[in-house]
Short mmCIF file of the C-alpha atoms (twelve columns), coordinates in Angstrom:
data_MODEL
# 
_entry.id   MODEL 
# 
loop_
_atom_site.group_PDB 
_atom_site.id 
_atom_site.type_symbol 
_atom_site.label_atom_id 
_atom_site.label_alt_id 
_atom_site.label_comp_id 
_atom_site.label_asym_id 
_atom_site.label_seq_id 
_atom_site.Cartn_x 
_atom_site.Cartn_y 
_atom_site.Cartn_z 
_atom_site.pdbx_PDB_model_num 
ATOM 1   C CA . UNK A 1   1.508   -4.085  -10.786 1 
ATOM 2   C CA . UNK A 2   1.919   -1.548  -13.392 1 
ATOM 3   C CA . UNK A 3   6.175   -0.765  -12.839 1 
ATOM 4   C CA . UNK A 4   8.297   -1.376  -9.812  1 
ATOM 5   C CA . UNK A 5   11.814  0.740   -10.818 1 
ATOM 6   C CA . UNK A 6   13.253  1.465   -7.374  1 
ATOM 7   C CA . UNK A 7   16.448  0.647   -6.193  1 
ATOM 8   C CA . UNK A 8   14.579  -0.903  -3.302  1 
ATOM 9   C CA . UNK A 9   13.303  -4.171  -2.791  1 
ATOM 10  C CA . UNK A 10  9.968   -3.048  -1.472  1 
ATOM 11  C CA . UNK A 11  7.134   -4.757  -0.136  1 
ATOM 12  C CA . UNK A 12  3.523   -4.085  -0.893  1 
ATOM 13  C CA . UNK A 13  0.973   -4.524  0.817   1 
ATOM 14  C CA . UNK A 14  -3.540  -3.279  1.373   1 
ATOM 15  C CA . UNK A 15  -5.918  -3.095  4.326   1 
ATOM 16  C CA . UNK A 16  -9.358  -2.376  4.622   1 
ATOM 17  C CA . UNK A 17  -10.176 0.654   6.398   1 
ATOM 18  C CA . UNK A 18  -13.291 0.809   8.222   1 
ATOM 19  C CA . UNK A 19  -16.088 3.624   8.544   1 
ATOM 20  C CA . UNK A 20  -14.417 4.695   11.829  1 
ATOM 21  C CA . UNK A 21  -11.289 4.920   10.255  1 
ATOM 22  C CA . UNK A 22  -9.213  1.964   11.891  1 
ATOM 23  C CA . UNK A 23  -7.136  -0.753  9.919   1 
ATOM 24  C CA . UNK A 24  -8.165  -4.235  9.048   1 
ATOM 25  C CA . UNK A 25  -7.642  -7.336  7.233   1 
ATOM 26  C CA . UNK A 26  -3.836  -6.917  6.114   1 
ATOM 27  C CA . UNK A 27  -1.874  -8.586  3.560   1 
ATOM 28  C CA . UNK A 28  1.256   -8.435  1.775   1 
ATOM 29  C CA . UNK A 29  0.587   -8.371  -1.957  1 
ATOM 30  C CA . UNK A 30  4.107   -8.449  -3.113  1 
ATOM 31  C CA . UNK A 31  6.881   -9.430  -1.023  1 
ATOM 32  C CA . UNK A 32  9.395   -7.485  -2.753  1 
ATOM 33  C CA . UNK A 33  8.054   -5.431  -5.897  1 
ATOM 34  C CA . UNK A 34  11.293  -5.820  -7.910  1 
ATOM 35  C CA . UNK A 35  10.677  -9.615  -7.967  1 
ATOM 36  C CA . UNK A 36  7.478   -9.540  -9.725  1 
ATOM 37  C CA . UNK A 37  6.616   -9.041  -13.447 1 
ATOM 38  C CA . UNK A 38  4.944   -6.131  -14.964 1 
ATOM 39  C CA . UNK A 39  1.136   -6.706  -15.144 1 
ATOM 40  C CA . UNK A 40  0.961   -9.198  -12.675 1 
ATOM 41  C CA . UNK A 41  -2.467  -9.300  -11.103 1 
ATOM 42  C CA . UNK A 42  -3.964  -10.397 -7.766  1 
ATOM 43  C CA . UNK A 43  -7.923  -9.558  -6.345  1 
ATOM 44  C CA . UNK A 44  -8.363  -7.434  -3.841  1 
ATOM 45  C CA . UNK A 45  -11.820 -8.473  -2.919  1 
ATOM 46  C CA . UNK A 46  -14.667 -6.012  -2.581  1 
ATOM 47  C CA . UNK A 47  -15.252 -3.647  0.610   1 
ATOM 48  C CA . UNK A 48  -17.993 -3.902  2.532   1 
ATOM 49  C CA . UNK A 49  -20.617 -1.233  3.322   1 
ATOM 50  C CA . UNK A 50  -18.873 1.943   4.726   1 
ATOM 51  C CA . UNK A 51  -15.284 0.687   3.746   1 
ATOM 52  C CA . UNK A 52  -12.376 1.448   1.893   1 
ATOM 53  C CA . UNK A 53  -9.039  0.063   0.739   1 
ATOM 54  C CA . UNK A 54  -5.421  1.494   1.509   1 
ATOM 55  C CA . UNK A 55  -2.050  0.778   0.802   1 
ATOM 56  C CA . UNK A 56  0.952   0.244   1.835   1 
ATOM 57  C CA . UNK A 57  4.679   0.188   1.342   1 
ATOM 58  C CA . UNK A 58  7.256   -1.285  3.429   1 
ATOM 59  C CA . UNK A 59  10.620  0.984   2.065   1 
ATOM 60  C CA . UNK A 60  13.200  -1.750  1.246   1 
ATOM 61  C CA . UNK A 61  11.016  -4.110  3.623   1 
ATOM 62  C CA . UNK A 62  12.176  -7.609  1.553   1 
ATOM 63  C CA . UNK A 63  15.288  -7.062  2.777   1 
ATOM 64  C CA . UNK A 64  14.951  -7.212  6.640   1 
ATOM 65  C CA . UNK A 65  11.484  -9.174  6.701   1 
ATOM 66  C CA . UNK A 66  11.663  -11.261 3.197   1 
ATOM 67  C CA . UNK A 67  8.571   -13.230 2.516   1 
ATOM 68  C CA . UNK A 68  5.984   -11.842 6.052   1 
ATOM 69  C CA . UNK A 69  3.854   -14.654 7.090   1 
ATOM 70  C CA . UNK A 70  -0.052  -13.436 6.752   1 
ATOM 71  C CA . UNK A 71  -0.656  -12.267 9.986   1 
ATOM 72  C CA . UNK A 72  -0.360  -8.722  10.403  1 
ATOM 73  C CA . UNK A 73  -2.002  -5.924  11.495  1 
ATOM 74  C CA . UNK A 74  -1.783  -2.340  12.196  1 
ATOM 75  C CA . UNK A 75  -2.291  -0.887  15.862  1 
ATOM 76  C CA . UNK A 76  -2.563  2.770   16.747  1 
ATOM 77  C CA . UNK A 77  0.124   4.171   18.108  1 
ATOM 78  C CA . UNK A 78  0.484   7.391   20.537  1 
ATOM 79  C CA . UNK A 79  -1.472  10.482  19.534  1 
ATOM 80  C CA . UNK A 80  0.031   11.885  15.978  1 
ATOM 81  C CA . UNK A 81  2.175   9.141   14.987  1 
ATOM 82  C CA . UNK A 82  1.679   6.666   12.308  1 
ATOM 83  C CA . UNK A 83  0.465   3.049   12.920  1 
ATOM 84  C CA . UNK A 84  2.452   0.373   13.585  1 
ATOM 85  C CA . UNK A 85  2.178   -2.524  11.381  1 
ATOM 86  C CA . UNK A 86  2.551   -5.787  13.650  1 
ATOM 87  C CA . UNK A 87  2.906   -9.988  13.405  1 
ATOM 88  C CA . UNK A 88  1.495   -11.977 15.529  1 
ATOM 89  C CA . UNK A 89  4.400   -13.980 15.474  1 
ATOM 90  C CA . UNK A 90  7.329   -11.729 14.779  1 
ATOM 91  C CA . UNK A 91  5.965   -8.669  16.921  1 
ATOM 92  C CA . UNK A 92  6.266   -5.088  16.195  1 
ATOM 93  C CA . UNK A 93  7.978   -4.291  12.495  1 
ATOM 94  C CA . UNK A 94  10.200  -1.610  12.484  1 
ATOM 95  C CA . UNK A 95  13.260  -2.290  10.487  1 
ATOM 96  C CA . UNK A 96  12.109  -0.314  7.714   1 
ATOM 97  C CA . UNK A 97  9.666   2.384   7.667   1 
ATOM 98  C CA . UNK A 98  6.075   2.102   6.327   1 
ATOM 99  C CA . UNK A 99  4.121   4.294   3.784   1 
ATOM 100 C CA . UNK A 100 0.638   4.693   3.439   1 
ATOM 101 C CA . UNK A 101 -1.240  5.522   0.384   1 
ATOM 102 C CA . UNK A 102 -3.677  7.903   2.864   1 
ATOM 103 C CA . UNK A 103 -1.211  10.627  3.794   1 
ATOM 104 C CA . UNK A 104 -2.952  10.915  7.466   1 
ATOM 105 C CA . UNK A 105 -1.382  7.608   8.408   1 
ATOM 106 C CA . UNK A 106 1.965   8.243   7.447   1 
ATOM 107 C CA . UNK A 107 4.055   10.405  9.505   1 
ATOM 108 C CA . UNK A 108 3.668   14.585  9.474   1 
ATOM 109 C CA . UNK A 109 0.798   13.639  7.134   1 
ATOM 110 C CA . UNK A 110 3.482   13.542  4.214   1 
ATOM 111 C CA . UNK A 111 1.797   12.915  1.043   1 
ATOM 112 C CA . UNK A 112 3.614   9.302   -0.523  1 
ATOM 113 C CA . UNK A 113 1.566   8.719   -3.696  1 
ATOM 114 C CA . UNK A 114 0.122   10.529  -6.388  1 
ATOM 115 C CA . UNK A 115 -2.973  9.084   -7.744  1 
ATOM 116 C CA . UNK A 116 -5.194  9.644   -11.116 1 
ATOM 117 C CA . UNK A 117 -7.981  7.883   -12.668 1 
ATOM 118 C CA . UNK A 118 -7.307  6.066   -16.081 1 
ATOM 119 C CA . UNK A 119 -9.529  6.941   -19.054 1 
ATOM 120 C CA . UNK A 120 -13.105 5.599   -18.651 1 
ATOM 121 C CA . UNK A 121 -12.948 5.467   -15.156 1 
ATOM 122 C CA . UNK A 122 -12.786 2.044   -14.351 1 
ATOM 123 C CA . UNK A 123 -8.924  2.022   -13.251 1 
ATOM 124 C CA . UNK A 124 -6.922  4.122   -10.662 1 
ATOM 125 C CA . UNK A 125 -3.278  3.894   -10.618 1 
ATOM 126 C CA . UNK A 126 -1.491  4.805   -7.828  1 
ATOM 127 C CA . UNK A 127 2.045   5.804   -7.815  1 
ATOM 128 C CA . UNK A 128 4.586   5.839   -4.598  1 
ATOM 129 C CA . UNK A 129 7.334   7.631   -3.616  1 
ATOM 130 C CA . UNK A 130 9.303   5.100   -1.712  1 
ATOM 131 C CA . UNK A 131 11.543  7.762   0.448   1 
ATOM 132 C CA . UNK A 132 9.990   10.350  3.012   1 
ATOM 133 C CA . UNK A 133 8.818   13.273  1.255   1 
ATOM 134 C CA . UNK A 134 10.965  15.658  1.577   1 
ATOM 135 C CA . UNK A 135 14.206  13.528  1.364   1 
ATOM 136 C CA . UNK A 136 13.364  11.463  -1.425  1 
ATOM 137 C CA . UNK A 137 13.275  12.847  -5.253  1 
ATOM 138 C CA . UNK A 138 9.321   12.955  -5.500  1 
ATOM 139 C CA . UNK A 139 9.022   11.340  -8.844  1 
ATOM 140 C CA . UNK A 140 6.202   8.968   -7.071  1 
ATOM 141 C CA . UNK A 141 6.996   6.335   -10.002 1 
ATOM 142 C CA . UNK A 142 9.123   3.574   -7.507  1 
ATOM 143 C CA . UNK A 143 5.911   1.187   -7.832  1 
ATOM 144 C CA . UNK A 144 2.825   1.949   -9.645  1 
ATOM 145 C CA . UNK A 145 -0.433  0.095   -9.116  1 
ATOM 146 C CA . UNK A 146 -3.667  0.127   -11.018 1 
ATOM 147 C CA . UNK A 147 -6.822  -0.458  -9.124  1 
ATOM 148 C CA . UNK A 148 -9.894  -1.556  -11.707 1 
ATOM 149 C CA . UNK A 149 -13.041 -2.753  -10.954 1 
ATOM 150 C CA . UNK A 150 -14.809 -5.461  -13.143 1 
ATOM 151 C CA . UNK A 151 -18.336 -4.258  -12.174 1 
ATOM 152 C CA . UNK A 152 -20.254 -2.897  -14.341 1 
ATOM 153 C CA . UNK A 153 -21.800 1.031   -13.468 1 
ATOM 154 C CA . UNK A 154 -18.976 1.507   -10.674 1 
ATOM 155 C CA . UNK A 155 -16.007 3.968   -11.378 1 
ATOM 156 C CA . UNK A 156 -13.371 3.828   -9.212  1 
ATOM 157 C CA . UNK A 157 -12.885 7.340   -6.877  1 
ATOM 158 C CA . UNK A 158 -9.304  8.833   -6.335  1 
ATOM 159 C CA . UNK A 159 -8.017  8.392   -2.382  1 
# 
């Protein structure tokens, strides 16, 4: 975690996304962004072949959900609309909306982060917007991640 400044307790969260573009493996990083201390780390893993990682932001989601046990998952929803993130023991989530760092997932495609590789290519940092585009004020700096990888040879790609 690079910054968390919202006025939002926000929850943050990654998935793998696999080669045929479904969600998988979910978890809640940070339970509520504000909470945590600047520089905190935690490891993502590595993706397998064909894979890729994605993010997530529940907007204000501490507040309704608090600490989400670790069994989620995202299931399609109706043609167009966004994926519904789900527990299998508190059911569908929809208190507070969710925001994907791939703008095809969230809904109208909306773009929520900005992203931009850090000098010598080995970090990414990733910057959301915590309100829908278009009603929020687009400064994309309510949290900021950096991705790195501690591989030698690999850079890290922009999503």
């Amino acid at each position: 975690l690079k910054t968390a400044v919202s006025a939002h307790s926000n929850t943050l969260g990654f998935y793998r996304i696999a080669a045929d573009g479904s969600l998988f493996d979910v978890h809640v990083v940070f339970a509520n962004t504000l909470a945590v201390a600047s520089g905190t780390t935690v490891s993502l893993g590595t993706p397998g072949n064909g894979e890729r990682i994605g993010f997530f932001l529940i907007q204000d989601g501490f507040d309704p959900y608090g600490s989400l046990p670790d069994n989620l998952s995202f299931v399609a929803a109706e043609a167009g609309a966004p994926p519904v993130l789900m527990s299998a023991t508190q059911g569908a989530l929809t208190a507070a909306a969710v925001l994907h760092s791939t703008a095809g997932f969230n809904s109208g495609n909306a773009a929520q982060v900005l992203s931009g590789g850090a000098p010598g290519g080995r970090e990414l940092l990733i910057g959301f917007e915590d309100l829908a585009t278009g009603t929020g004020d687009n400064d994309f700096q309510d949290v900021v991640i950096g991705v790195r990888t501690d591989h030698d040879g690999i850079e890290i790609d922009k999503p």
